[in-house]
mmCIF file of C-alpha atoms in Angstrom:
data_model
loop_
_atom_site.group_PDB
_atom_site.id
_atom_site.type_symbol
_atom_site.label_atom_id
_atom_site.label_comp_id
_atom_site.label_asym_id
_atom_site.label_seq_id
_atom_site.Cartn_x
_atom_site.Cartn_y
_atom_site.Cartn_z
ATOM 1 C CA UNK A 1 -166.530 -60.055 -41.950
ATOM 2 C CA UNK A 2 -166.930 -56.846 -40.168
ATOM 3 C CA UNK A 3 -164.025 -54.257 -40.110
ATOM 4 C CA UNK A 4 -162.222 -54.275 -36.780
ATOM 5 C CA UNK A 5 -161.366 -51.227 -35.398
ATOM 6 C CA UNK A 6 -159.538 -49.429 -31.873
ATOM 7 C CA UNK A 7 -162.755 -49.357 -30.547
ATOM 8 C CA UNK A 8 -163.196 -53.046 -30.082
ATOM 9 C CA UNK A 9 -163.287 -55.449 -26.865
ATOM 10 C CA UNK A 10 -159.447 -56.204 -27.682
ATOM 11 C CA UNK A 11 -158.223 -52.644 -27.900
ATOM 12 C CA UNK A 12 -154.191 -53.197 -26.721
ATOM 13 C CA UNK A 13 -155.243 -49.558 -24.953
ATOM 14 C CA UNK A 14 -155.783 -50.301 -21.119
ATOM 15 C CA UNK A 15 -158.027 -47.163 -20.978
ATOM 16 C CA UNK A 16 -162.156 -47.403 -20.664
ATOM 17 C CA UNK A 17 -162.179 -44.578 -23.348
ATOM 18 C CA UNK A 18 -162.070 -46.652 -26.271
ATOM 19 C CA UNK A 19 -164.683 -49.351 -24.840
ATOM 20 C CA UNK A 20 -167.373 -46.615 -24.425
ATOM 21 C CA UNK A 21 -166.817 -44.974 -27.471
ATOM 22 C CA UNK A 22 -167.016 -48.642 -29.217
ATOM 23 C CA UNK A 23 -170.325 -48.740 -27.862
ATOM 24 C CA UNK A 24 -171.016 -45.482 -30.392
ATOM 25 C CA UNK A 25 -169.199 -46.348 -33.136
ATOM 26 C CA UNK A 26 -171.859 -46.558 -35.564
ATOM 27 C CA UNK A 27 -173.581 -43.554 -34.723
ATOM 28 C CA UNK A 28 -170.381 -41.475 -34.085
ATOM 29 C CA UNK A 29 -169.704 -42.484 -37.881
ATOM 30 C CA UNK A 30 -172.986 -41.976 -39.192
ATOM 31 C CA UNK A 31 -172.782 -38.606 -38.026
ATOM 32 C CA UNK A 32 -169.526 -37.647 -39.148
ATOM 33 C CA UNK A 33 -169.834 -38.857 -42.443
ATOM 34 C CA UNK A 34 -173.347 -37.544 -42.418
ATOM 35 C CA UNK A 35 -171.600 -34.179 -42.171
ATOM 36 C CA UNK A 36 -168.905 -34.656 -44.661
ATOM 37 C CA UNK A 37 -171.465 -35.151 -47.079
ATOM 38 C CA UNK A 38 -173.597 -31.448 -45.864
ATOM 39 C CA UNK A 39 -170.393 -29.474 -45.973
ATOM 40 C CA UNK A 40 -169.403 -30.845 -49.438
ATOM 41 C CA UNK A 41 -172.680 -30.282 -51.127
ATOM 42 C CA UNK A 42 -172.906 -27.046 -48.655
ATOM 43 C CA UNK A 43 -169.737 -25.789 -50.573
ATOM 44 C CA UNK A 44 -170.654 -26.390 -54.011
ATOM 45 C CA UNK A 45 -174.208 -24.673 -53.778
ATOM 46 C CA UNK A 46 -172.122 -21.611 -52.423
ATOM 47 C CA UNK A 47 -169.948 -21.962 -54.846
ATOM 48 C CA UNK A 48 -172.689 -21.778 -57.638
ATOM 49 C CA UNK A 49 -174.943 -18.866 -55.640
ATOM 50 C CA UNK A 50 -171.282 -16.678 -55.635
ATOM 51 C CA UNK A 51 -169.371 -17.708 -58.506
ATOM 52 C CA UNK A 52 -172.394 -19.252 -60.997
ATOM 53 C CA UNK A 53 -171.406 -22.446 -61.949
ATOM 54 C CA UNK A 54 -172.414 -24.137 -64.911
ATOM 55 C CA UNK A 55 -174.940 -26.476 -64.973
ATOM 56 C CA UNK A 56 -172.835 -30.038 -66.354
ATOM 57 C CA UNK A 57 -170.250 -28.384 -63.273
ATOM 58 C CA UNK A 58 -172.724 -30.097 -61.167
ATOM 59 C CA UNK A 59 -172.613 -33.797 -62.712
ATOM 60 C CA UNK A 60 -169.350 -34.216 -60.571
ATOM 61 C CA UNK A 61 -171.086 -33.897 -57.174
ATOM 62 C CA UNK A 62 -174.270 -36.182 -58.539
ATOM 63 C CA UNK A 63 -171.734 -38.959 -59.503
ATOM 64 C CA UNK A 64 -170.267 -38.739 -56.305
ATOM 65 C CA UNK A 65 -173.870 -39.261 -54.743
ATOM 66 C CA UNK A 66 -174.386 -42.052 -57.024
ATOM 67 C CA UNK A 67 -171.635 -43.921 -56.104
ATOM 68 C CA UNK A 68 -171.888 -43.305 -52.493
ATOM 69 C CA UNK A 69 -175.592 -44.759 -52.538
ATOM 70 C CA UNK A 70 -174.256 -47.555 -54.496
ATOM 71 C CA UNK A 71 -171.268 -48.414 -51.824
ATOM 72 C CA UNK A 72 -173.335 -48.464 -48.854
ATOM 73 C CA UNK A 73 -176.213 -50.139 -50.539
ATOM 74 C CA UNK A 74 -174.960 -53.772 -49.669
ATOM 75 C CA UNK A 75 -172.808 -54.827 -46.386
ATOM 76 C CA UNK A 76 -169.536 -55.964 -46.262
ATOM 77 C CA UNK A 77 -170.931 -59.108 -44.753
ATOM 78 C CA UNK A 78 -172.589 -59.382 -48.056
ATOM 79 C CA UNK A 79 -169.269 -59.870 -50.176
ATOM 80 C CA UNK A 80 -168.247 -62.332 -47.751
ATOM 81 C CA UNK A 81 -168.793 -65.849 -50.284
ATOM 82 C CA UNK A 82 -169.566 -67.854 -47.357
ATOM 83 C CA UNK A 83 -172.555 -65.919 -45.843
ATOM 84 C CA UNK A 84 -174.326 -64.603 -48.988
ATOM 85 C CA UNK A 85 -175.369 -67.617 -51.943
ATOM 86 C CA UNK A 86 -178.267 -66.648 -53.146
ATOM 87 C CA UNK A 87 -179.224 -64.077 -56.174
ATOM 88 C CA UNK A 88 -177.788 -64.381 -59.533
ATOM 89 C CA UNK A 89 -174.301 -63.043 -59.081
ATOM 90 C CA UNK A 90 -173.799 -63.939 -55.559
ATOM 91 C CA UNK A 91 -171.370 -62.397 -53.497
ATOM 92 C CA UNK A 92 -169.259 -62.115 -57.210
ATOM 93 C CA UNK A 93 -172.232 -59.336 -57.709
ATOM 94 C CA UNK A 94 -172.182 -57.632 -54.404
ATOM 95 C CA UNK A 95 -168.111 -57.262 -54.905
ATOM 96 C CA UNK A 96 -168.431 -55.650 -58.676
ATOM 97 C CA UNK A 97 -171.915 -53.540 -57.563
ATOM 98 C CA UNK A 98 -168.960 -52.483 -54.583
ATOM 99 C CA UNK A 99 -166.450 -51.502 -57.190
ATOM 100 C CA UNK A 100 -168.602 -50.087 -59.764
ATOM 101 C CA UNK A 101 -169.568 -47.674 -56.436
ATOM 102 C CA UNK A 102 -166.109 -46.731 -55.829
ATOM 103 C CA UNK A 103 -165.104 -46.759 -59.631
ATOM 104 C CA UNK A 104 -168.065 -43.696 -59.927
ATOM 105 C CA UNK A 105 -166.948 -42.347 -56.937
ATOM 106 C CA UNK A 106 -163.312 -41.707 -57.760
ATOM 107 C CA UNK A 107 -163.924 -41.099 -61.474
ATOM 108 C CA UNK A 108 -166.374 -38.165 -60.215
ATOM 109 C CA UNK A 109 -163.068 -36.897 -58.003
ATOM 110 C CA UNK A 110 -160.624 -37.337 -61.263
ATOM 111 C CA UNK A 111 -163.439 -34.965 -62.971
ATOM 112 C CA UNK A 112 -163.891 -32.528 -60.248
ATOM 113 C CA UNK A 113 -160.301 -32.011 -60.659
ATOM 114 C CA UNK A 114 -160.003 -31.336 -64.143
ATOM 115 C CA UNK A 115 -162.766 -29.188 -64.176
ATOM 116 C CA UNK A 116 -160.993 -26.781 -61.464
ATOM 117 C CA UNK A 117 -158.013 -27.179 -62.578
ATOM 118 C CA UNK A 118 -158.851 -26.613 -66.507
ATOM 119 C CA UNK A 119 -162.142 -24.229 -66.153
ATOM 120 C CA UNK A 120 -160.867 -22.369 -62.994
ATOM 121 C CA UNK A 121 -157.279 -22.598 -62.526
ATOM 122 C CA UNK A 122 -155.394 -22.109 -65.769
ATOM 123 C CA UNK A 123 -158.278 -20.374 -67.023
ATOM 124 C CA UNK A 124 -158.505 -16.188 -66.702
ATOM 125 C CA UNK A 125 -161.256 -16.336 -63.600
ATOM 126 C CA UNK A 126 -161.203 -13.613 -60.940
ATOM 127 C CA UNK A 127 -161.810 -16.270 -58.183
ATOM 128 C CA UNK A 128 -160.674 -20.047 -58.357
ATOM 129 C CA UNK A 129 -163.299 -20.668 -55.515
ATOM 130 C CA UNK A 130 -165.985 -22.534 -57.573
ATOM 131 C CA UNK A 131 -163.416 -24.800 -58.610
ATOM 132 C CA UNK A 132 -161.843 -25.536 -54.827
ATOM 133 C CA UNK A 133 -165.563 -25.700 -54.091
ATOM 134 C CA UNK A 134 -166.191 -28.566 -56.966
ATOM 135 C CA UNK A 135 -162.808 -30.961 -55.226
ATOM 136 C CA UNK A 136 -163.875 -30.010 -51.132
ATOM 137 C CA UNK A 137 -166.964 -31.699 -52.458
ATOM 138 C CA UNK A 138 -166.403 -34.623 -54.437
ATOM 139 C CA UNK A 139 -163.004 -35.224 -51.893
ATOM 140 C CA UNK A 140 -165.834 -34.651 -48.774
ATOM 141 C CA UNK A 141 -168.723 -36.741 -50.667
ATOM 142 C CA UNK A 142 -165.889 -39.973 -50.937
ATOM 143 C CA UNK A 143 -164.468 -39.409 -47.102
ATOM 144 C CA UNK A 144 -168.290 -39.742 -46.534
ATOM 145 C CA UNK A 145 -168.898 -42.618 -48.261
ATOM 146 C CA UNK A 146 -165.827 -44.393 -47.120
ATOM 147 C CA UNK A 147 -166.613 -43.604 -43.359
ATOM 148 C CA UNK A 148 -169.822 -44.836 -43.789
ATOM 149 C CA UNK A 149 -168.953 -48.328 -45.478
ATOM 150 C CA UNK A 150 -165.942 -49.399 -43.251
ATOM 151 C CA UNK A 151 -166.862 -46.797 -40.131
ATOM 152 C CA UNK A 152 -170.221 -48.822 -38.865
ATOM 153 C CA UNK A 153 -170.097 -52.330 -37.767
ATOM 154 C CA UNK A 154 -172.820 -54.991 -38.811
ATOM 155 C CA UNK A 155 -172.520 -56.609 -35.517
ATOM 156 C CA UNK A 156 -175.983 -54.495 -33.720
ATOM 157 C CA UNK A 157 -178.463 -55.580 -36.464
#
């Protein structure tokens, strides 16, 4: 089941602008989330070149990588029980590998936050930067890898 979006056929908008950008949906979101994920890791690199972070600092951004390869890994179409039967799990495995994904991905977020606001905002630094840097990331690395899941369509392959 592919997500639907404004950019479909059946757009209740009588313009042509949302047709012909429905044609490039999936590289319009490729791209954008492609970006999302530069910027954030962008920031934090910055981040550890001004400030010096510390080298577990970094775990938060990898776990956010992690569980943005495991998200997009399988298609939606994939959880769908109808479509996909065969493998051990079935789609019962392609839902939990989903979760897992997004359970990683958020969990990274949760500790991105406590580290800036516990190692950078309570804490006597001169610049909370590194730790704004450490959430723009994690928060940009999830955007990313929720754009790219339900951004695309399945329907051009």
């Amino acid at each position: 089941m592919a997500s639907r979006g404004c950019c479909e056929a059946d757009c209740v908008c009588d313009c042509g602008l949302m047709q012909t950008l429905g044609r490039y949906r999936n590289p319009i979101a490729s791209s954008i989330a492609g970006i999302l994920f530069a910027v954030g890791w962008w920031l934090v690199i910055d981040a550890g070149v001004i400030d010096g972070l510390r080298g577990e600092e970094y775990l938060c951004g990898v776990g956010s990588t992690v569980g943005l390869l495991m998200v997009n890994a399988v298609s939606i179409r994939q959880g769908d029980s109808s479509i996909y039967t065969s493998g051990k799990l079935g789609s019962a495995g392609v839902r939990a590998w989903m979760f897992f994904g997004l359970m990683i991905s958020f969990g990274a977020l949760a500790s991105a936050i406590w580290v800036m606001v516990a190692h950078y905002i309570t804490a006597a630094h001169q610049s909370d930067y590194a730790g704004l840097a450490l959430f723009f990331q994690n928060f940009c690395i999830l955007l990313s890898s929720i754009l790219f899941k339900f951004g695309r369509t399945d329907d051009t392959w």
